[in-house]
Amino acid sequence: MVEVSISLLSADKENIVKIIYDLEVAGTNYFHIDVMDGKFVEKDNTNTMRQYTEYIKQIANTKSEVHLMVEDVESYAKSYIDMEVNCIIFHIESCKTEKQVLELISYIKENNIQVGLTINPKTAIEKLYNYLPYIHKVLIMSVEPGEGGQEFIEGTLDKIHELNVYAYENGLDIDIEVDGGINDNTAKKVVEAGANILVAGSYIINSGNYKEAIKKLKD
Ligand code: DX5
Ligand code: ZN
């Protein structure tokens, strides 16, 4: 069953409370909170995303997942653990050693929060294989991290398929999530390749009818 996780990056800050409310009513499965530190990626939206997370906690029941596009994963993970989000996803490109990745995975899980790993378009999917037994989900970036509204990178489909086959052959039960440039056209392709969670930002936010747009992605 395909689930949708909506990125708030393209949402109009002035109306964010109403947008969060309307997205929940429209039936999103998750809110996708894109945290950028101005170092791992150019933009720094840390204060805004902290505020959005508080709003989600106050007005919504829908689960929230945090996509950390940051260099200092540990300190950002701590602040989102304190805000009791449901899942924290970090980039393996932010870590220098395998030991560091494993320590961060344990740290997040010890705080009863689900953990995901994500990789940039240029990073080989094999880089994740050693960690798969310890994590709940893989977020495959189908755009270069840093902003919403970019074009889907077609080469991502092979990575999704490769991961799907590897997970199946190794009896691994993980969610395969894809992030960037997802719309009614690319959604079909990524689901066929093996993804079961779709992150969508601009396609939904700019749709004019959230419920309809979510339904199109799920069909
Ligand atoms: C990009 C973010 C994505 C992005 C998705 O760095 O990680 O979540 O906001 O936005 P769209 O769906 O507009 O590509
Ligand atoms: Zn994201």
PDB file of C-alpha atoms and ligand atoms in Angstrom:
ATOM      1  CA  MET A   1       0.000   0.000   0.000  1.00  0.00           C
ATOM      2  CA  VAL A   2       1.508   3.324  -1.100  1.00  0.00           C
ATOM      3  CA  GLU A   3       1.806   6.069   1.519  1.00  0.00           C
ATOM      4  CA  VAL A   4       2.374   9.786   1.016  1.00  0.00           C
ATOM      5  CA  SER A   5       4.629  12.024   3.090  1.00  0.00           C
ATOM      6  CA  ILE A   6       4.169  15.721   2.357  1.00  0.00           C
ATOM      7  CA  SER A   7       7.150  18.078   2.423  1.00  0.00           C
ATOM      8  CA  LEU A   8       6.331  21.517   3.834  1.00  0.00           C
ATOM      9  CA  LEU A   9       9.342  23.136   2.168  1.00  0.00           C
ATOM     10  CA  SER A  10       7.241  24.795  -0.550  1.00  0.00           C
ATOM     11  CA  ALA A  11       4.408  25.770   1.802  1.00  0.00           C
ATOM     12  CA  ASP A  12       3.587  29.446   2.267  1.00  0.00           C
ATOM     13  CA  LYS A  13       4.883  30.333   5.738  1.00  0.00           C
ATOM     14  CA  GLU A  14       2.089  32.862   6.354  1.00  0.00           C
ATOM     15  CA  ASN A  15      -0.581  30.168   6.044  1.00  0.00           C
ATOM     16  CA  ILE A  16       1.332  27.212   7.465  1.00  0.00           C
ATOM     17  CA  VAL A  17      -1.099  26.431  10.295  1.00  0.00           C
ATOM     18  CA  LYS A  18      -4.065  26.229   7.904  1.00  0.00           C
ATOM     19  CA  ILE A  19      -1.956  24.237   5.399  1.00  0.00           C
ATOM     20  CA  ILE A  20      -0.990  21.691   8.062  1.00  0.00           C
ATOM     21  CA  TYR A  21      -4.629  21.395   9.135  1.00  0.00           C
ATOM     22  CA  ASP A  22      -5.900  21.026   5.541  1.00  0.00           C
ATOM     23  CA  LEU A  23      -3.203  18.477   4.625  1.00  0.00           C
ATOM     24  CA  GLU A  24      -4.173  16.344   7.601  1.00  0.00           C
ATOM     25  CA  VAL A  25      -7.863  16.536   6.627  1.00  0.00           C
ATOM     26  CA  ALA A  26      -6.891  15.660   3.034  1.00  0.00           C
ATOM     27  CA  GLY A  27      -5.351  12.423   4.337  1.00  0.00           C
ATOM     28  CA  THR A  28      -1.566  12.682   4.198  1.00  0.00           C
ATOM     29  CA  ASN A  29       0.130   9.728   5.926  1.00  0.00           C
ATOM     30  CA  TYR A  30       3.091  11.756   7.185  1.00  0.00           C
ATOM     31  CA  PHE A  31       4.471  15.270   7.346  1.00  0.00           C
ATOM     32  CA  HIS A  32       7.999  15.447   5.930  1.00  0.00           C
ATOM     33  CA  ILE A  33      10.082  18.109   7.692  1.00  0.00           C
ATOM     34  CA  ASP A  34      13.102  19.175   5.631  1.00  0.00           C
ATOM     35  CA  VAL A  35      15.761  20.554   7.971  1.00  0.00           C
ATOM     36  CA  MET A  36      18.646  22.421   6.331  1.00  0.00           C
ATOM     37  CA  ASP A  37      21.619  23.792   8.300  1.00  0.00           C
ATOM     38  CA  GLY A  38      23.166  26.094   5.661  1.00  0.00           C
ATOM     39  CA  LYS A  39      26.293  23.852   5.614  1.00  0.00           C
ATOM     40  CA  PHE A  40      25.277  20.433   4.249  1.00  0.00           C
ATOM     41  CA  VAL A  41      23.065  22.383   1.843  1.00  0.00           C
ATOM     42  CA  GLU A  42      23.043  26.115   1.083  1.00  0.00           C
ATOM     43  CA  LYS A  43      19.783  27.109   2.796  1.00  0.00           C
ATOM     44  CA  ASP A  44      19.378  27.392   6.562  1.00  0.00           C
ATOM     45  CA  ASN A  45      15.746  26.867   7.587  1.00  0.00           C
ATOM     46  CA  THR A  46      16.368  25.386  11.023  1.00  0.00           C
ATOM     47  CA  ASN A  47      14.229  27.879  12.970  1.00  0.00           C
ATOM     48  CA  THR A  48      11.307  27.666  10.541  1.00  0.00           C
ATOM     49  CA  MET A  49      11.300  23.864  10.572  1.00  0.00           C
ATOM     50  CA  ARG A  50      11.481  23.785  14.367  1.00  0.00           C
ATOM     51  CA  GLN A  51       8.428  26.069  14.408  1.00  0.00           C
ATOM     52  CA  TYR A  52       6.574  23.874  11.878  1.00  0.00           C
ATOM     53  CA  THR A  53       7.304  20.811  14.010  1.00  0.00           C
ATOM     54  CA  GLU A  54       5.796  22.526  17.044  1.00  0.00           C
ATOM     55  CA  TYR A  55       2.692  23.464  15.020  1.00  0.00           C
ATOM     56  CA  ILE A  56       2.311  19.879  13.795  1.00  0.00           C
ATOM     57  CA  LYS A  57       2.531  18.640  17.385  1.00  0.00           C
ATOM     58  CA  GLN A  58      -0.063  21.168  18.527  1.00  0.00           C
ATOM     59  CA  ILE A  59      -2.690  20.787  15.802  1.00  0.00           C
ATOM     60  CA  ALA A  60      -2.188  17.440  14.051  1.00  0.00           C
ATOM     61  CA  ASN A  61      -2.240  13.744  14.906  1.00  0.00           C
ATOM     62  CA  THR A  62      -0.425  12.769  11.698  1.00  0.00           C
ATOM     63  CA  LYS A  63       3.062  11.299  12.114  1.00  0.00           C
ATOM     64  CA  SER A  64       6.060  13.491  11.388  1.00  0.00           C
ATOM     65  CA  GLU A  65       9.379  12.437   9.862  1.00  0.00           C
ATOM     66  CA  VAL A  66      12.419  14.697   9.867  1.00  0.00           C
ATOM     67  CA  HIS A  67      14.828  14.717   6.920  1.00  0.00           C
ATOM     68  CA  LEU A  68      18.093  16.081   8.338  1.00  0.00           C
ATOM     69  CA  MET A  69      20.190  17.793   5.679  1.00  0.00           C
ATOM     70  CA  VAL A  70      22.811  18.821   8.203  1.00  0.00           C
ATOM     71  CA  GLU A  71      26.485  18.254   9.035  1.00  0.00           C
ATOM     72  CA  ASP A  72      26.080  17.876  12.804  1.00  0.00           C
ATOM     73  CA  VAL A  73      23.530  15.057  12.812  1.00  0.00           C
ATOM     74  CA  GLU A  74      23.827  14.326  16.541  1.00  0.00           C
ATOM     75  CA  SER A  75      22.846  17.782  17.774  1.00  0.00           C
ATOM     76  CA  TYR A  76      19.943  18.099  15.329  1.00  0.00           C
ATOM     77  CA  ALA A  77      18.780  14.572  16.137  1.00  0.00           C
ATOM     78  CA  LYS A  78      18.786  15.485  19.830  1.00  0.00           C
ATOM     79  CA  SER A  79      16.593  18.553  19.286  1.00  0.00           C
ATOM     80  CA  TYR A  80      14.087  16.525  17.254  1.00  0.00           C
ATOM     81  CA  ILE A  81      14.134  13.668  19.771  1.00  0.00           C
ATOM     82  CA  ASP A  82      13.159  16.297  22.357  1.00  0.00           C
ATOM     83  CA  MET A  83      10.275  17.348  20.101  1.00  0.00           C
ATOM     84  CA  GLU A  84       9.154  13.704  19.963  1.00  0.00           C
ATOM     85  CA  VAL A  85       8.900  13.309  16.186  1.00  0.00           C
ATOM     86  CA  ASN A  86       8.119   9.813  14.907  1.00  0.00           C
ATOM     87  CA  CYS A  87      11.085   9.264  12.612  1.00  0.00           C
ATOM     88  CA  ILE A  88      14.491  10.840  12.028  1.00  0.00           C
ATOM     89  CA  ILE A  89      16.235  10.338   8.686  1.00  0.00           C
ATOM     90  CA  PHE A  90      19.859  11.393   8.185  1.00  0.00           C
ATOM     91  CA  HIS A  91      22.331  11.410   5.272  1.00  0.00           C
ATOM     92  CA  ILE A  92      25.171   8.912   5.320  1.00  0.00           C
ATOM     93  CA  GLU A  93      27.118  11.647   3.503  1.00  0.00           C
ATOM     94  CA  SER A  94      27.052  13.601   6.791  1.00  0.00           C
ATOM     95  CA  CYS A  95      29.034  10.847   8.525  1.00  0.00           C
ATOM     96  CA  LYS A  96      32.761  10.186   8.291  1.00  0.00           C
ATOM     97  CA  THR A  97      32.836   6.582   9.501  1.00  0.00           C
ATOM     98  CA  GLU A  98      30.621   3.503   9.572  1.00  0.00           C
ATOM     99  CA  LYS A  99      30.968   3.565  13.353  1.00  0.00           C
ATOM    100  CA  GLN A 100      29.466   7.055  13.458  1.00  0.00           C
ATOM    101  CA  VAL A 101      26.480   5.950  11.341  1.00  0.00           C
ATOM    102  CA  LEU A 102      25.852   2.960  13.617  1.00  0.00           C
ATOM    103  CA  GLU A 103      26.167   5.095  16.766  1.00  0.00           C
ATOM    104  CA  LEU A 104      23.659   7.620  15.426  1.00  0.00           C
ATOM    105  CA  ILE A 105      21.231   4.816  14.518  1.00  0.00           C
ATOM    106  CA  SER A 106      21.463   3.435  18.061  1.00  0.00           C
ATOM    107  CA  TYR A 107      21.136   6.882  19.622  1.00  0.00           C
ATOM    108  CA  ILE A 108      17.900   7.609  17.764  1.00  0.00           C
ATOM    109  CA  LYS A 109      16.434   4.140  18.370  1.00  0.00           C
ATOM    110  CA  GLU A 110      17.293   4.229  22.096  1.00  0.00           C
ATOM    111  CA  ASN A 111      14.990   7.260  22.265  1.00  0.00           C
ATOM    112  CA  ASN A 112      12.136   5.202  20.799  1.00  0.00           C
ATOM    113  CA  ILE A 113      12.170   7.021  17.495  1.00  0.00           C
ATOM    114  CA  GLN A 114      12.215   5.300  14.124  1.00  0.00           C
ATOM    115  CA  VAL A 115      15.386   5.812  12.111  1.00  0.00           C
ATOM    116  CA  GLY A 116      15.979   6.163   8.383  1.00  0.00           C
ATOM    117  CA  LEU A 117      19.037   6.643   6.205  1.00  0.00           C
ATOM    118  CA  THR A 118      19.082   8.725   3.069  1.00  0.00           C
ATOM    119  CA  ILE A 119      21.542   9.085   0.184  1.00  0.00           C
ATOM    120  CA  ASN A 120      22.134  11.750  -2.445  1.00  0.00           C
ATOM    121  CA  PRO A 121      21.562  11.002  -6.138  1.00  0.00           C
ATOM    122  CA  LYS A 122      25.305  10.483  -6.731  1.00  0.00           C
ATOM    123  CA  THR A 123      25.807   8.048  -3.824  1.00  0.00           C
ATOM    124  CA  ALA A 124      25.689   4.333  -4.698  1.00  0.00           C
ATOM    125  CA  ILE A 125      22.847   2.384  -3.047  1.00  0.00           C
ATOM    126  CA  GLU A 126      25.339  -0.291  -1.922  1.00  0.00           C
ATOM    127  CA  LYS A 127      26.697   2.236   0.608  1.00  0.00           C
ATOM    128  CA  LEU A 128      23.546   1.592   2.672  1.00  0.00           C
ATOM    129  CA  TYR A 129      23.561  -2.201   2.656  1.00  0.00           C
ATOM    130  CA  ASN A 130      25.505  -2.713   5.897  1.00  0.00           C
ATOM    131  CA  TYR A 131      22.977  -0.613   7.816  1.00  0.00           C
ATOM    132  CA  LEU A 132      19.717  -2.037   6.474  1.00  0.00           C
ATOM    133  CA  PRO A 133      19.201  -4.609   9.260  1.00  0.00           C
ATOM    134  CA  TYR A 134      19.201  -1.768  11.833  1.00  0.00           C
ATOM    135  CA  ILE A 135      16.934   0.847  10.229  1.00  0.00           C
ATOM    136  CA  HIS A 136      13.233   1.234   9.469  1.00  0.00           C
ATOM    137  CA  LYS A 137      13.387   3.063   6.136  1.00  0.00           C
ATOM    138  CA  VAL A 138      15.570   4.204   3.287  1.00  0.00           C
ATOM    139  CA  LEU A 139      14.935   7.614   1.725  1.00  0.00           C
ATOM    140  CA  ILE A 140      16.290   7.707  -1.814  1.00  0.00           C
ATOM    141  CA  MET A 141      16.835  11.302  -3.021  1.00  0.00           C
ATOM    142  CA  SER A 142      15.541  11.764  -6.563  1.00  0.00           C
ATOM    143  CA  VAL A 143      16.738  15.392  -6.628  1.00  0.00           C
ATOM    144  CA  GLU A 144      19.849  17.079  -5.247  1.00  0.00           C
ATOM    145  CA  PRO A 145      18.930  18.036  -1.667  1.00  0.00           C
ATOM    146  CA  GLY A 146      18.465  21.732  -0.992  1.00  0.00           C
ATOM    147  CA  GLU A 147      15.126  22.839  -2.366  1.00  0.00           C
ATOM    148  CA  GLY A 148      11.680  21.826  -3.542  1.00  0.00           C
ATOM    149  CA  GLY A 149      10.260  22.057  -7.046  1.00  0.00           C
ATOM    150  CA  GLN A 150      13.148  20.336  -8.876  1.00  0.00           C
ATOM    151  CA  GLU A 151      12.923  17.814 -11.727  1.00  0.00           C
ATOM    152  CA  PHE A 152      12.911  14.064 -10.892  1.00  0.00           C
ATOM    153  CA  ILE A 153      16.265  12.372 -11.720  1.00  0.00           C
ATOM    154  CA  GLU A 154      15.357   9.331 -13.876  1.00  0.00           C
ATOM    155  CA  GLY A 155      18.448   7.361 -12.829  1.00  0.00           C
ATOM    156  CA  THR A 156      16.878   7.004  -9.389  1.00  0.00           C
ATOM    157  CA  LEU A 157      14.601   4.249 -10.704  1.00  0.00           C
ATOM    158  CA  ASP A 158      17.507   1.794 -11.006  1.00  0.00           C
ATOM    159  CA  LYS A 159      18.553   2.484  -7.403  1.00  0.00           C
ATOM    160  CA  ILE A 160      15.025   1.895  -6.127  1.00  0.00           C
ATOM    161  CA  HIS A 161      14.790  -1.374  -8.057  1.00  0.00           C
ATOM    162  CA  GLU A 162      18.230  -2.536  -6.932  1.00  0.00           C
ATOM    163  CA  LEU A 163      17.403  -1.831  -3.280  1.00  0.00           C
ATOM    164  CA  ASN A 164      14.029  -3.521  -3.591  1.00  0.00           C
ATOM    165  CA  VAL A 165      15.628  -6.710  -4.986  1.00  0.00           C
ATOM    166  CA  TYR A 166      18.420  -6.668  -2.373  1.00  0.00           C
ATOM    167  CA  ALA A 167      15.937  -6.191   0.497  1.00  0.00           C
ATOM    168  CA  TYR A 168      13.733  -9.006  -0.819  1.00  0.00           C
ATOM    169  CA  GLU A 169      16.664 -11.408  -1.359  1.00  0.00           C
ATOM    170  CA  ASN A 170      17.952 -10.705   2.150  1.00  0.00           C
ATOM    171  CA  GLY A 171      14.577 -10.878   3.887  1.00  0.00           C
ATOM    172  CA  LEU A 172      14.758  -7.242   4.991  1.00  0.00           C
ATOM    173  CA  ASP A 173      11.483  -5.536   5.854  1.00  0.00           C
ATOM    174  CA  ILE A 174      12.226  -1.846   5.249  1.00  0.00           C
ATOM    175  CA  ASP A 175      10.216   1.005   3.793  1.00  0.00           C
ATOM    176  CA  ILE A 176      11.584   2.391   0.539  1.00  0.00           C
ATOM    177  CA  GLU A 177      10.787   6.095   0.325  1.00  0.00           C
ATOM    178  CA  VAL A 178      11.602   8.460  -2.584  1.00  0.00           C
ATOM    179  CA  ASP A 179      12.034  12.197  -2.231  1.00  0.00           C
ATOM    180  CA  GLY A 180      12.061  14.895  -4.910  1.00  0.00           C
ATOM    181  CA  GLY A 181      10.161  15.703  -8.078  1.00  0.00           C
ATOM    182  CA  ILE A 182       7.322  13.297  -7.260  1.00  0.00           C
ATOM    183  CA  ASN A 183       4.098  13.927  -9.218  1.00  0.00           C
ATOM    184  CA  ASP A 184       1.311  11.795 -10.723  1.00  0.00           C
ATOM    185  CA  ASN A 185       3.661  10.772 -13.549  1.00  0.00           C
ATOM    186  CA  THR A 186       6.867   9.961 -11.638  1.00  0.00           C
ATOM    187  CA  ALA A 187       4.905   8.364  -8.766  1.00  0.00           C
ATOM    188  CA  LYS A 188       3.834   5.458 -10.985  1.00  0.00           C
ATOM    189  CA  LYS A 189       7.428   4.798 -12.043  1.00  0.00           C
ATOM    190  CA  VAL A 190       8.882   4.805  -8.531  1.00  0.00           C
ATOM    191  CA  VAL A 191       6.126   2.550  -7.171  1.00  0.00           C
ATOM    192  CA  GLU A 192       6.702   0.097 -10.041  1.00  0.00           C
ATOM    193  CA  ALA A 193      10.422   0.161  -9.184  1.00  0.00           C
ATOM    194  CA  GLY A 194       9.594  -0.811  -5.593  1.00  0.00           C
ATOM    195  CA  ALA A 195       8.988   2.329  -3.515  1.00  0.00           C
ATOM    196  CA  ASN A 196       6.148   2.280  -0.971  1.00  0.00           C
ATOM    197  CA  ILE A 197       6.346   5.813   0.464  1.00  0.00           C
ATOM    198  CA  LEU A 198       6.354   8.929  -1.714  1.00  0.00           C
ATOM    199  CA  VAL A 199       7.580  12.298  -0.478  1.00  0.00           C
ATOM    200  CA  ALA A 200       5.857  15.085  -2.364  1.00  0.00           C
ATOM    201  CA  GLY A 201       6.087  18.824  -1.809  1.00  0.00           C
ATOM    202  CA  SER A 202       5.307  21.202  -4.665  1.00  0.00           C
ATOM    203  CA  TYR A 203       2.996  18.770  -6.506  1.00  0.00           C
ATOM    204  CA  ILE A 204       0.632  18.680  -3.539  1.00  0.00           C
ATOM    205  CA  ILE A 205       1.155  22.170  -2.086  1.00  0.00           C
ATOM    206  CA  ASN A 206       0.560  23.854  -5.467  1.00  0.00           C
ATOM    207  CA  SER A 207      -2.267  21.519  -6.526  1.00  0.00           C
ATOM    208  CA  GLY A 208      -5.250  23.583  -5.403  1.00  0.00           C
ATOM    209  CA  ASN A 209      -6.928  20.352  -4.251  1.00  0.00           C
ATOM    210  CA  TYR A 210      -4.847  18.429  -1.692  1.00  0.00           C
ATOM    211  CA  LYS A 211      -7.227  15.466  -1.413  1.00  0.00           C
ATOM    212  CA  GLU A 212      -7.321  14.975  -5.190  1.00  0.00           C
ATOM    213  CA  ALA A 213      -3.539  15.308  -5.535  1.00  0.00           C
ATOM    214  CA  ILE A 214      -2.866  12.805  -2.730  1.00  0.00           C
ATOM    215  CA  LYS A 215      -5.326  10.360  -4.286  1.00  0.00           C
ATOM    216  CA  LYS A 216      -3.589  10.675  -7.690  1.00  0.00           C
ATOM    217  CA  LEU A 217      -0.239   9.761  -6.131  1.00  0.00           C
ATOM    218  CA  LYS A 218      -1.725   6.753  -4.355  1.00  0.00           C
ATOM    219  CA  ASP A 219      -3.628   5.362  -7.347  1.00  0.00           C
TER     220      ASP A 219
HETATM  221  C1  DX5 B   1      14.714  18.628  -1.009  1.00  0.00           C
HETATM  222  C2  DX5 B   1      13.772  17.991   0.029  1.00  0.00           C
HETATM  223  C3  DX5 B   1      12.548  17.393  -0.599  1.00  0.00           C
HETATM  224  C4  DX5 B   1      11.731  18.417  -1.398  1.00  0.00           C
HETATM  225  C5  DX5 B   1      10.618  17.738  -2.142  1.00  0.00           C
HETATM  226  O1  DX5 B   1      15.946  18.912  -0.393  1.00  0.00           O
HETATM  227  O2  DX5 B   1      14.443  16.978   0.731  1.00  0.00           O
HETATM  228  O3  DX5 B   1      11.742  16.810   0.431  1.00  0.00           O
HETATM  229  O4  DX5 B   1      11.214  19.381  -0.509  1.00  0.00           O
HETATM  230  O5  DX5 B   1       9.926  18.750  -2.822  1.00  0.00           O
HETATM  231  P1  DX5 B   1       9.322  18.479  -4.283  1.00  0.00           P
HETATM  232  O6  DX5 B   1       8.282  17.381  -4.085  1.00  0.00           O
HETATM  233  O7  DX5 B   1       8.709  19.799  -4.649  1.00  0.00           O
HETATM  234  O8  DX5 B   1      10.442  18.037  -5.149  1.00  0.00           O
HETATM  235 ZN    ZN B   2      13.166  15.786   2.055  1.00  0.00          ZN
END
